[in-house]
Coordinates of C-alpha atoms in Angstrom, one line a residue:
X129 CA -17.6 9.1 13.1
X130 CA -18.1 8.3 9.6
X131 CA -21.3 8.5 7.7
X132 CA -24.5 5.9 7.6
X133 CA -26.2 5.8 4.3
X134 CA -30.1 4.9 4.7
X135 CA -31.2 4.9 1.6
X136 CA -30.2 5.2 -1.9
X137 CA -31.3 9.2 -1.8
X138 CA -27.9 9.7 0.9
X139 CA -25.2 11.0 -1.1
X140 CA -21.7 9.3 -0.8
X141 CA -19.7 12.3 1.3
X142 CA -16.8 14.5 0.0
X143 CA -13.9 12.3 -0.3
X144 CA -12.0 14.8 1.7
X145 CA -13.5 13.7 4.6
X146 CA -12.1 10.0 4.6
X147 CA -10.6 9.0 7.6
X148 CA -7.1 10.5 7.4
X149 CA -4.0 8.6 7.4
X150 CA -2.8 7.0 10.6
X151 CA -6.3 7.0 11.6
X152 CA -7.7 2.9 12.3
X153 CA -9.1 2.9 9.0
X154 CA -7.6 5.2 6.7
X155 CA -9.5 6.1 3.9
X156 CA -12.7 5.1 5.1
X157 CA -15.3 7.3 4.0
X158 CA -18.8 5.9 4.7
X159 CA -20.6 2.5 6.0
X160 CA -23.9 1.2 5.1
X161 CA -26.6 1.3 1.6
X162 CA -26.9 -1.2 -1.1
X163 CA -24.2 -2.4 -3.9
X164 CA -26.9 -1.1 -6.6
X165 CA -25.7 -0.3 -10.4
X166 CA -27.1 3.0 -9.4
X167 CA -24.9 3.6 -5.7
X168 CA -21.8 1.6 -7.8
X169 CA -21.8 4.3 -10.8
X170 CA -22.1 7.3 -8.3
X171 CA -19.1 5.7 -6.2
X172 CA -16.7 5.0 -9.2
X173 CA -17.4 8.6 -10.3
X174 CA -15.9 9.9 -7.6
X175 CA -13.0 7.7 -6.9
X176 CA -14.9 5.6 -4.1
X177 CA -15.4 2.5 -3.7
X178 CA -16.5 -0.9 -1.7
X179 CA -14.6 -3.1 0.2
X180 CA -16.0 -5.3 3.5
X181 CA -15.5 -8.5 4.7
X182 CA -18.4 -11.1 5.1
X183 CA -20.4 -9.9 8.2
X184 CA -20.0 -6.7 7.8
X185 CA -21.8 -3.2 6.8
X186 CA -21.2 -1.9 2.9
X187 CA -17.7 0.0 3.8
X188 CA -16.8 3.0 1.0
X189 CA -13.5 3.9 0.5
X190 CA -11.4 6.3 -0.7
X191 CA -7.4 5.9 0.2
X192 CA -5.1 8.7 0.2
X193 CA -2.2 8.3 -1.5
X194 CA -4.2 6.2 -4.5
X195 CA -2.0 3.1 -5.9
X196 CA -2.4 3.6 -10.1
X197 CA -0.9 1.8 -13.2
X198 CA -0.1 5.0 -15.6
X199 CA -0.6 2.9 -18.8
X200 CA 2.7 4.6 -20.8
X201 CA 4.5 3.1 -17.3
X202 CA 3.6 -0.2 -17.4
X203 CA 7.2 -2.4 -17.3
X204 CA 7.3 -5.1 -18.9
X205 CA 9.8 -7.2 -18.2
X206 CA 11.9 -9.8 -20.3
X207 CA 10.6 -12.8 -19.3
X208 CA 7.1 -11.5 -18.9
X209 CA 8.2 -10.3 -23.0
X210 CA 8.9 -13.9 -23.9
X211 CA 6.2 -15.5 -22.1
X212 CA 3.8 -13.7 -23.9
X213 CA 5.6 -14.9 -27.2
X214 CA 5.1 -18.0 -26.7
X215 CA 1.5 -17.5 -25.4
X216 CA 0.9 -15.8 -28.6
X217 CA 2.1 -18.5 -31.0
X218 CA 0.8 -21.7 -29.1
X219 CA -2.4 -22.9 -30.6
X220 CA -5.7 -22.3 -28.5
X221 CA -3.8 -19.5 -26.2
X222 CA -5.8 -16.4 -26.3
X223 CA -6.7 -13.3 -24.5
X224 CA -10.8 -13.0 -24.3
X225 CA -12.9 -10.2 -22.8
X226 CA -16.4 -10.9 -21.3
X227 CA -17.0 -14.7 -22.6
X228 CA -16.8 -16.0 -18.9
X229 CA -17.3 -12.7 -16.6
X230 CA -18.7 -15.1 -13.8
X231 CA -16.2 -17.6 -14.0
X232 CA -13.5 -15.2 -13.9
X233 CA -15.3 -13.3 -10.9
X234 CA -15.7 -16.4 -9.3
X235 CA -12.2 -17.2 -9.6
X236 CA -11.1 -14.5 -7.8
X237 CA -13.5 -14.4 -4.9
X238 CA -12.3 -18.4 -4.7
X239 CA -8.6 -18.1 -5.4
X240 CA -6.7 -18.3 -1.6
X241 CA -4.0 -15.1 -1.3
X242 CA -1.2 -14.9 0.7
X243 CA -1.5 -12.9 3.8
X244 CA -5.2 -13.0 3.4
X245 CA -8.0 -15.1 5.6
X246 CA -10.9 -15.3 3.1
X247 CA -12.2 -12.9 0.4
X248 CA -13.5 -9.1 0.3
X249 CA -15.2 -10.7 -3.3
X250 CA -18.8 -11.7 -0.7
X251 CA -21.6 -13.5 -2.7
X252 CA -22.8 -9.7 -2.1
X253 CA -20.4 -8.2 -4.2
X254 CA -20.6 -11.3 -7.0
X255 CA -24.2 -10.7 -7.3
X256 CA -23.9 -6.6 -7.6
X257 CA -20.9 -6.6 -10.2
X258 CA -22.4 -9.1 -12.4
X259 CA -25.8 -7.3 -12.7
X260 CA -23.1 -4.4 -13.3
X261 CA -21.6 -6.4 -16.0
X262 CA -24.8 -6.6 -17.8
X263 CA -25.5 -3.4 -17.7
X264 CA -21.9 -3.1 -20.0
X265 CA -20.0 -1.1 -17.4
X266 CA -17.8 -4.1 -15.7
X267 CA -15.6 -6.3 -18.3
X268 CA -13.4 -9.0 -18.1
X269 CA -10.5 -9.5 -19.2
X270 CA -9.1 -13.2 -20.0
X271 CA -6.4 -15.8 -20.1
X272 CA -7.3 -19.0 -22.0
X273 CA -5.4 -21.9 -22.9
X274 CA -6.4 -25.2 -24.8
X275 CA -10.1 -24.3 -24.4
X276 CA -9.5 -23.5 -20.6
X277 CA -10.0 -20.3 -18.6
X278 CA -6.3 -20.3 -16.7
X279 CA -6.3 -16.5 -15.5
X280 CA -8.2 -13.1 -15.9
X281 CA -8.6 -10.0 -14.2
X282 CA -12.0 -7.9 -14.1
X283 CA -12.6 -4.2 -13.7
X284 CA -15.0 -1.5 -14.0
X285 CA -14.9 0.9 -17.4
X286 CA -16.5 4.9 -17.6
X287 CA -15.7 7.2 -20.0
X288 CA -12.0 6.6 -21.0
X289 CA -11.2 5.5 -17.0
X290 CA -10.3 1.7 -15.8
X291 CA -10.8 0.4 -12.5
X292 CA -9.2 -2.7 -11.9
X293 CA -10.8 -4.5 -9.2
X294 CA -8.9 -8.0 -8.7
X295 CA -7.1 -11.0 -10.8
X296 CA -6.7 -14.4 -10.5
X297 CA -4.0 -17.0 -11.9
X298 CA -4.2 -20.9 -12.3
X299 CA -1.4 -21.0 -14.5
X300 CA 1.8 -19.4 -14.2
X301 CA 1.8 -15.1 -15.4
X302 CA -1.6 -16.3 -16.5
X303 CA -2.8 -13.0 -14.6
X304 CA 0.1 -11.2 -15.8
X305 CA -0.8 -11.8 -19.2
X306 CA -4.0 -10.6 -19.0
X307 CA -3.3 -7.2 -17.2
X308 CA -0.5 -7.1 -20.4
X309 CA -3.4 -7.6 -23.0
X310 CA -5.2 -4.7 -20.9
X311 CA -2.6 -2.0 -20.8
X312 CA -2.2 -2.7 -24.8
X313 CA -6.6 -2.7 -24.8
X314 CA -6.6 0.7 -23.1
X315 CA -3.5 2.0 -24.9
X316 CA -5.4 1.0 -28.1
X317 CA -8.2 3.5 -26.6
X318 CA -6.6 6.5 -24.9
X319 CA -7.4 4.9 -21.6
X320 CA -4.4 6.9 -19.5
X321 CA -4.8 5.6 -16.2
X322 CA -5.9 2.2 -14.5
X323 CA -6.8 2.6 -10.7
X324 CA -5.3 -0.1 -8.6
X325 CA -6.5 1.3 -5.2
X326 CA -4.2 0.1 -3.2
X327 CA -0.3 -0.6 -3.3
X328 CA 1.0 -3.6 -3.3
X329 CA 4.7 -5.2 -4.4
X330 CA 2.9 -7.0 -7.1
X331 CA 1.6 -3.8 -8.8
X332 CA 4.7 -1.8 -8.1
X333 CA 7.0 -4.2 -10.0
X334 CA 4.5 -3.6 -12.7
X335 CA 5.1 0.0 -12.5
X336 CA 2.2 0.4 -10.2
X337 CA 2.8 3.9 -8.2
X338 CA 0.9 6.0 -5.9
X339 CA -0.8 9.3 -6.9
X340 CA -2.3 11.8 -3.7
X341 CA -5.7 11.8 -3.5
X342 CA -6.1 15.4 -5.1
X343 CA -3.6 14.3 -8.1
X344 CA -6.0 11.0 -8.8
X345 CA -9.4 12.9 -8.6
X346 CA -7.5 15.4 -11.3
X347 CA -7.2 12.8 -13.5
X348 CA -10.4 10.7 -12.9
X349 CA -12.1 13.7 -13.8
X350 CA -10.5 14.2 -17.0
X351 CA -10.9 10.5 -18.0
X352 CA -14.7 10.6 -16.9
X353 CA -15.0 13.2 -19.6
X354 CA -14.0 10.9 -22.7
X355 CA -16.7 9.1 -24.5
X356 CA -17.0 5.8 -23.4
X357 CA -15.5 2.5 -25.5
X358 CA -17.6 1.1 -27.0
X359 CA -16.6 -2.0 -28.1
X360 CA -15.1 -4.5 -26.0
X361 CA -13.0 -7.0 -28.2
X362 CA -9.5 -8.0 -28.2
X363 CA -7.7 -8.2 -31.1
X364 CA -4.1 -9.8 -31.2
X365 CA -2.8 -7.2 -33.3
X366 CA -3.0 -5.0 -30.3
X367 CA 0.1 -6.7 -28.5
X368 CA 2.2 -4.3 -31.1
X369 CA 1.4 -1.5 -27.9
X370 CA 4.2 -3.6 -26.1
X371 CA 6.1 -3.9 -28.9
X372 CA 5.0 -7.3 -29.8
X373 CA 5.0 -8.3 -33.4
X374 CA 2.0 -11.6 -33.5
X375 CA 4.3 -13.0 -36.5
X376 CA 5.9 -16.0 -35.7
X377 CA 9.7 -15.3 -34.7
X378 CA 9.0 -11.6 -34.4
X379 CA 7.1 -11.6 -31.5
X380 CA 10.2 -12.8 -29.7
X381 CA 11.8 -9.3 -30.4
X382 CA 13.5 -8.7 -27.3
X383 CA 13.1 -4.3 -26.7
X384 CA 12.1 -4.5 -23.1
X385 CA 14.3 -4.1 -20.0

């Protein structure tokens, strides 16, 4: 059986004793309590965090092995390389963070997934990561074109850790683009790790891979102990961490795989 939370004075339980793997819902740690900026931060601290269907209790998680983008890892493929080229010298293309965090958390509680019937993003979790956002700890990271919000991604940010939480395209690699701008971003800001939660193909051909649970904790600890970033702006110059030159020609120079 796996803990019932009350009240906002019960303590999320040691992450060790998630349900196990094999088990009918592995990494399952607790049920029940309130998506409060308070109950978020303690969660994210240690590596937990929600994920429930409409209908259902509050359900805490914490998987074991954790899926993880290392941000030195991050492959970036050729074409992605030349789409983000041309992205960067067509007029009114540009990455933003936190102009539209609603709009970009709306798109991806709206935006239909393959293999998926409805969202895990309930009105719920909307609500609680936009008062979240306000409080500066959840930012947004997004894909505009020609005055038009085409893709994002949105994730949660303490100390010098990143949580990606989930992404959205309406545009080809519109998605893509952004999680490019945010390995650069976090590059920019000795930001080592971005926690992906759990593995999938996408994030794997990304250079997604899986840490144990043990390994992940390790290094959320040590990224919870950097100062925290303050300022959340991005700045084309900062493609240069994939090697991308925002100068005409030379951002076409081809040094990736």
């Amino acid at each position: 059986m796996i803990p019932w939370l009350r009240g906002p004075d019960d303590a999320l339980p040691d992450t060790r004793r998630a349900l196990p793997p094999g088990s009918e819902a592995p990494g399952l740690l607790a049920a029940g309590g309130e998506l409060t900026p308070q109950r978020l931060r303690e969660a994210y601290s240690k590596g937990v965090f929600p994920w429930y269907s409409e209908g259902q209790p509050v359900l805490w998680w914490s998987p074991d092995p954790r899926m993880v983008l290392l941000t030195g890892e991050f492959r970036l493929k050729r074409s992605l390389r030349k789409t983000i080229a041309k992205f960067i010298r067509t007029p009114g293309c540009e990455v933003r963070i936190d102009s539209a965090f609603r709009q970009v958390i709306s798109a991806c509680a709206g935006t239909p997934r393959e293999g998926q019937d409805g969202t895990w993003i309930v009105p719920e979790m909307v609500e609680a990561y936009v008062a979240w956002h306000k409080l500066g700890t959840v930012h947004s990271i997004e894909t505009w074109m020609g005055g038009e919000l085409v893709g994002g991604l949105y994730g949660v940010s303490l100390g010098r850790m990143v949580f990606g939480e989930s992404m959205f395209s309406h545009r080809t690699d519109a998605s893509k683009i952004a999680l490019a701008a945010l390995v650069c971003f976090c590059r920019e800001h000795g930001v080592a790790m971005i926690d992906c939660q759990q593995r999938t193909g996408h994030l794997a051909s990304l250079g997604g891979r899986e840490l144990p649970r043990t390994e992940f904790e390790q290094r959320l600890t040590r990224g919870l102990g950097e100062p925290p970033i303050d300022e959340w702006t991005y700045d084309p110059s900062l493609w240069r961490h994939l090697g991308i030159v925002v100068e005409g020609a030379d951002a076409e120079q081809d040094t990736g795989p």
